[in-house]
Short mmCIF file of C-alpha atoms in Angstrom, two decimals:
data_model
loop_
_atom_site.label_atom_id
_atom_site.label_comp_id
_atom_site.label_asym_id
_atom_site.label_seq_id
_atom_site.Cartn_x
_atom_site.Cartn_y
_atom_site.Cartn_z
CA MET A 1 -5.93 -14.35 -6.38
CA LEU A 2 -2.67 -13.82 -4.37
CA LEU A 3 -1.89 -9.71 -4.17
CA PHE A 4 2.22 -9.41 -2.97
CA TYR A 5 2.70 -5.83 -2.38
CA VAL A 6 5.48 -4.80 -1.90
CA ARG A 7 7.16 -1.46 -0.14
CA HIS A 8 10.57 -0.21 -2.21
CA GLY A 9 13.99 -0.75 -1.03
CA GLU A 10 15.71 2.05 0.92
CA PRO A 11 15.94 5.06 -1.01
CA THR A 12 17.16 8.52 -1.60
CA TYR A 13 14.50 10.31 -2.69
CA ASN A 14 16.77 13.22 -4.38
CA PRO A 15 17.25 11.82 -7.21
CA ASP A 16 14.43 9.26 -6.53
CA GLU A 17 16.91 6.19 -6.80
CA LEU A 18 17.71 2.90 -4.35
CA THR A 19 20.96 3.12 -1.53
CA TYR A 20 23.09 0.30 -2.54
CA LEU A 21 21.02 -1.30 1.14
CA GLY A 22 18.02 -0.73 -1.07
CA HIS A 23 19.17 -2.72 -3.98
CA MET A 24 20.24 -5.49 -1.91
CA GLN A 25 16.71 -5.50 0.02
CA ALA A 26 15.14 -5.07 -3.44
CA MET A 27 17.35 -8.10 -4.54
CA ALA A 28 16.11 -10.39 -1.22
CA VAL A 29 12.28 -9.87 -1.82
CA CYS A 30 12.52 -10.66 -5.32
CA LYS A 31 14.24 -13.66 -4.86
CA ARG A 32 11.25 -14.30 -2.21
CA LEU A 33 8.89 -13.65 -4.41
CA ALA A 34 10.16 -16.04 -7.46
CA LEU A 35 10.06 -18.83 -5.41
CA PHE A 36 6.46 -18.03 -4.80
CA GLY A 37 5.93 -17.52 -8.67
CA VAL A 38 4.63 -14.46 -10.18
CA ASP A 39 1.95 -13.92 -12.80
CA LYS A 40 2.20 -10.74 -13.63
CA ILE A 41 4.52 -7.32 -12.33
CA TYR A 42 3.90 -3.68 -11.78
CA SER A 43 4.97 -0.95 -10.42
CA SER A 44 4.62 3.11 -9.50
CA PRO A 45 6.20 5.04 -12.04
CA CYS A 46 8.66 6.39 -9.20
CA ASN A 47 12.15 5.11 -9.93
CA ARG A 48 12.08 3.55 -6.48
CA ALA A 49 9.90 1.09 -6.80
CA LEU A 50 10.92 0.37 -10.42
CA GLN A 51 14.33 -0.77 -9.32
CA THR A 52 12.72 -3.00 -6.64
CA ALA A 53 10.64 -4.66 -9.43
CA GLU A 54 13.47 -4.93 -11.99
CA PRO A 55 15.40 -8.15 -10.09
CA LEU A 56 11.59 -9.93 -10.17
CA ALA A 57 10.90 -9.05 -14.02
CA LYS A 58 14.69 -10.37 -14.69
CA MET A 59 14.68 -13.31 -12.84
CA LEU A 60 10.99 -14.60 -14.28
CA HIS A 61 12.17 -12.56 -17.99
CA GLN A 62 8.55 -10.13 -17.50
CA GLU A 63 8.00 -7.09 -18.11
CA ILE A 64 6.94 -4.12 -15.61
CA THR A 65 3.03 -2.49 -16.01
CA THR A 66 3.54 0.80 -14.84
CA LEU A 67 0.38 2.21 -13.12
CA ASP A 68 -0.08 5.85 -13.02
CA PHE A 69 -2.35 5.96 -9.84
CA CYS A 70 0.29 4.38 -7.45
CA ASN A 71 2.77 7.56 -8.20
CA GLU A 72 3.55 8.93 -4.72
CA ASN A 73 3.63 11.86 -5.38
CA GLU A 74 -0.04 12.62 -5.47
CA ALA A 75 -1.05 10.41 -2.13
CA TYR A 76 1.50 13.08 -1.01
CA ARG A 77 -0.57 15.35 -1.66
CA ASP A 78 -3.82 14.08 -1.16
CA PHE A 79 -2.69 12.99 2.64
CA SER A 80 -0.64 15.17 3.79
CA VAL A 81 -1.24 18.95 5.95
CA ASP A 82 0.59 21.39 6.94
CA ASP A 83 1.89 20.83 10.54
CA PRO A 84 3.26 23.86 12.61
CA SER A 85 5.70 21.31 14.72
CA TYR A 86 7.33 20.04 11.33
CA GLY A 87 7.21 23.56 9.49
CA ARG A 88 6.14 22.47 6.14
CA ARG A 89 3.65 19.53 4.64
CA PHE A 90 3.91 16.17 6.26
CA TRP A 91 2.07 12.39 6.11
CA CYS A 92 -1.07 13.09 8.27
CA TYR A 93 -0.77 9.63 9.66
CA LEU A 94 2.82 10.60 10.87
CA ILE A 95 2.03 13.72 12.97
CA PRO A 96 0.71 12.40 16.59
CA ARG A 97 -2.19 15.13 16.72
CA ILE A 98 -3.66 13.53 13.67
CA LYS A 99 -3.09 9.85 14.66
CA ARG A 100 -4.90 10.92 17.71
CA MET A 101 -7.63 12.26 15.87
CA PHE A 102 -7.63 9.36 14.06
CA VAL A 103 -8.07 6.58 16.54
CA SER A 104 -10.69 8.67 18.69
CA GLU A 105 -14.53 7.81 18.95
CA GLU A 106 -15.43 10.81 16.71
CA VAL A 107 -13.17 9.78 13.67
CA ARG A 108 -14.40 6.15 14.16
CA LYS A 109 -18.45 7.22 14.10
CA LEU A 110 -18.20 8.28 10.98
CA ASP A 111 -16.84 4.89 9.54
CA ARG A 112 -16.35 5.41 5.49
CA GLU A 113 -16.92 9.01 5.91
CA TRP A 114 -14.04 9.09 8.75
CA TYR A 115 -12.58 12.47 6.85
CA HIS A 116 -15.50 14.95 6.90
CA TYR A 117 -14.68 15.11 10.71
CA PRO A 118 -14.22 18.90 11.60
CA GLY A 119 -11.32 18.55 13.78
CA PHE A 120 -8.98 18.09 10.66
CA PRO A 121 -6.62 20.93 9.34
CA GLU A 122 -7.07 22.12 5.62
CA ASN A 123 -6.66 18.69 3.63
CA ARG A 124 -7.83 16.89 0.72
CA PHE A 125 -8.45 13.45 2.55
CA LYS A 126 -11.85 12.98 0.32
CA GLU A 127 -10.59 13.69 -2.92
CA GLY A 128 -7.32 11.19 -2.58
CA VAL A 129 -9.70 8.67 -1.15
CA GLU A 130 -12.16 8.77 -3.51
CA ARG A 131 -9.06 8.84 -6.60
CA VAL A 132 -7.92 5.66 -5.12
CA ALA A 133 -10.65 3.89 -4.66
CA LYS A 134 -12.09 4.83 -8.22
CA GLU A 135 -8.45 3.33 -9.73
CA THR A 136 -8.12 0.12 -7.07
CA TYR A 137 -11.66 -0.86 -8.02
CA ALA A 138 -10.83 0.00 -11.71
CA PHE A 139 -7.08 -2.47 -10.97
CA MET A 140 -9.58 -5.26 -9.29
CA GLU A 141 -11.76 -5.28 -11.91
CA SER A 142 -8.98 -5.74 -14.23
CA LEU A 143 -7.71 -8.92 -12.39
CA GLY A 144 -11.04 -10.29 -12.40
CA TYR A 145 -12.61 -8.89 -9.27
CA ARG A 146 -15.42 -6.20 -9.19
CA HIS A 147 -15.90 -4.46 -6.06
CA ASP A 148 -19.33 -5.28 -4.67
CA ALA A 149 -19.82 -1.69 -2.26
CA GLU A 150 -22.97 -2.63 -0.17
CA LYS A 151 -21.25 -5.91 0.14
CA ASN A 152 -18.08 -4.90 1.72
CA CYS A 153 -16.49 -7.92 -0.73
CA TYR A 154 -15.88 -9.18 -4.59
CA GLN A 155 -17.73 -10.44 -7.23
CA ALA A 156 -15.34 -12.82 -9.01
CA ILE A 157 -16.30 -12.22 -12.56
CA ARG A 158 -12.92 -14.16 -13.60
CA PRO A 159 -12.01 -16.69 -10.90
CA ASN A 160 -8.13 -17.11 -11.43
CA ASP A 161 -5.46 -18.19 -9.06
CA ASP A 162 -3.35 -15.43 -10.54
CA ARG A 163 0.19 -14.50 -8.53
CA VAL A 164 0.19 -10.58 -9.14
CA ALA A 165 2.91 -8.11 -7.49
CA LEU A 166 2.81 -4.82 -7.21
CA PHE A 167 5.73 -2.79 -6.55
CA ALA A 168 4.63 1.13 -4.20
CA HIS A 169 4.74 2.61 -1.50
CA GLU A 170 3.93 2.66 2.58
CA GLY A 171 2.14 6.49 2.03
CA PHE A 172 0.09 5.01 -1.33
CA GLY A 173 -0.07 1.44 0.17
CA ASN A 174 -1.86 2.82 3.81
CA VAL A 175 -4.60 4.26 1.04
CA PHE A 176 -4.30 1.30 -1.70
CA LEU A 177 -5.20 -1.58 1.13
CA SER A 178 -7.14 -0.35 3.44
CA THR A 179 -9.53 0.16 -0.13
CA LEU A 180 -8.57 -2.85 -0.93
CA LEU A 181 -9.91 -4.86 2.22
CA ASP A 182 -12.51 -2.37 3.13
CA ILE A 183 -11.31 -0.90 6.37
CA PRO A 184 -11.30 2.87 6.64
CA TYR A 185 -8.00 4.62 5.85
CA PRO A 186 -7.66 6.06 9.80
CA ILE A 187 -7.46 2.83 11.22
CA PHE A 188 -5.21 0.77 9.04
CA CYS A 189 -2.74 3.30 9.20
CA THR A 190 -2.80 3.80 12.53
CA ARG A 191 -2.21 0.18 12.98
CA PHE A 192 -0.07 -1.35 10.16
CA GLY A 193 3.69 -0.80 9.38
CA MET A 194 5.24 -1.25 6.53
CA HIS A 195 9.08 -1.14 6.12
CA HIS A 196 11.49 -0.89 3.23
CA SER A 197 10.93 -4.16 0.87
CA GLY A 198 8.43 -5.16 3.54
CA LEU A 199 6.03 -7.67 1.71
CA SER A 200 1.90 -7.72 1.99
CA VAL A 201 -0.16 -10.57 0.75
CA ILE A 202 -3.08 -10.51 0.48
CA GLU A 203 -5.74 -13.74 -0.55
CA ILE A 204 -8.60 -13.30 -2.89
CA LYS A 205 -10.20 -16.51 -2.63
CA GLU A 206 -14.29 -16.61 -3.71
CA ASP A 207 -16.59 -19.31 -2.22
CA GLN A 208 -19.09 -20.74 -3.38
CA GLU A 209 -21.65 -18.08 -4.73
CA GLY A 210 -18.80 -16.59 -6.25
CA TYR A 211 -17.80 -13.69 -3.85
CA ALA A 212 -14.41 -13.14 -2.45
CA ILE A 213 -13.72 -10.99 0.68
CA PRO A 214 -9.93 -10.54 0.53
CA GLN A 215 -7.95 -11.42 3.70
CA ALA A 216 -4.24 -9.88 4.58
CA LEU A 217 -2.24 -13.15 5.44
CA MET A 218 0.60 -10.82 6.07
CA VAL A 219 1.26 -6.77 5.97
CA GLY A 220 4.66 -5.85 6.03
CA ASN A 221 6.65 -9.05 6.33
CA ASP A 222 10.64 -8.98 6.12
CA GLY A 223 11.20 -12.27 6.48
CA HIS A 224 13.36 -12.47 3.59
CA LEU A 225 15.87 -9.85 5.41
CA TYR A 226 15.94 -12.40 7.98
CA LYS A 227 17.05 -14.98 5.24
CA GLU A 228 19.59 -13.14 3.51
CA GLY A 229 21.03 -11.54 6.97
CA LEU A 230 20.47 -7.67 5.73
CA PRO A 231 19.73 -5.34 8.62
CA LEU A 232 16.49 -4.38 10.42
CA ASN A 233 15.68 -0.97 11.28
CA TYR A 234 12.80 -0.40 13.01
CA TYR A 235 11.71 3.39 13.49
CA GLY A 236 16.16 3.83 14.39
CA ASN A 237 16.77 0.59 16.38
CA LYS A 238 18.81 -1.20 14.37
CA PHE A 239 18.98 -5.31 14.94
#
């Protein structure tokens, strides 16, 4: 199975919709996915994600299934903290002092229970990890792969070559992909990035004994933007 994870195109957050550039990005990534072929299309219920998925659904004459657990608002509730430097709540992985904690030896040694580190400000990290893990594993099982926590991999209960696309967000995607890949969240969110319409490809291929170790073939790839001549914006630097 191939899982295509797509971050939505450039949005305005209020109202929740894509900008003109965001629609162009959505068309570019959906044209790319249509060439691959996609068997199932899923999306966060947020409008910016649905609008990014719509071109693919139209191209392939398929329906979009919404997954409530992919909602960015819930991810923000669980993975944001109050920070004096911003004067409001903000994503934990974007706050410099939290990022430095995430890469510290003290947090690394806690591995899967990284959220017990006493230096973090008041947070809902544990609740967020457990919520997304429960839903992620249920989603993967519905696709034919049951998570085995002891082996850090998946058992193929319905082996398949399906190609599945999920359109969602960066904040949610950090915890979803880290869960799917059995990588502690602090490591994933500080080492990988996803720009608007970025495409991540996860291959889930079982061995002769029926176990699969998901492998990220690419994370946040934006080759479709090059292809269509659309601007690239890396932290404010346009290329």
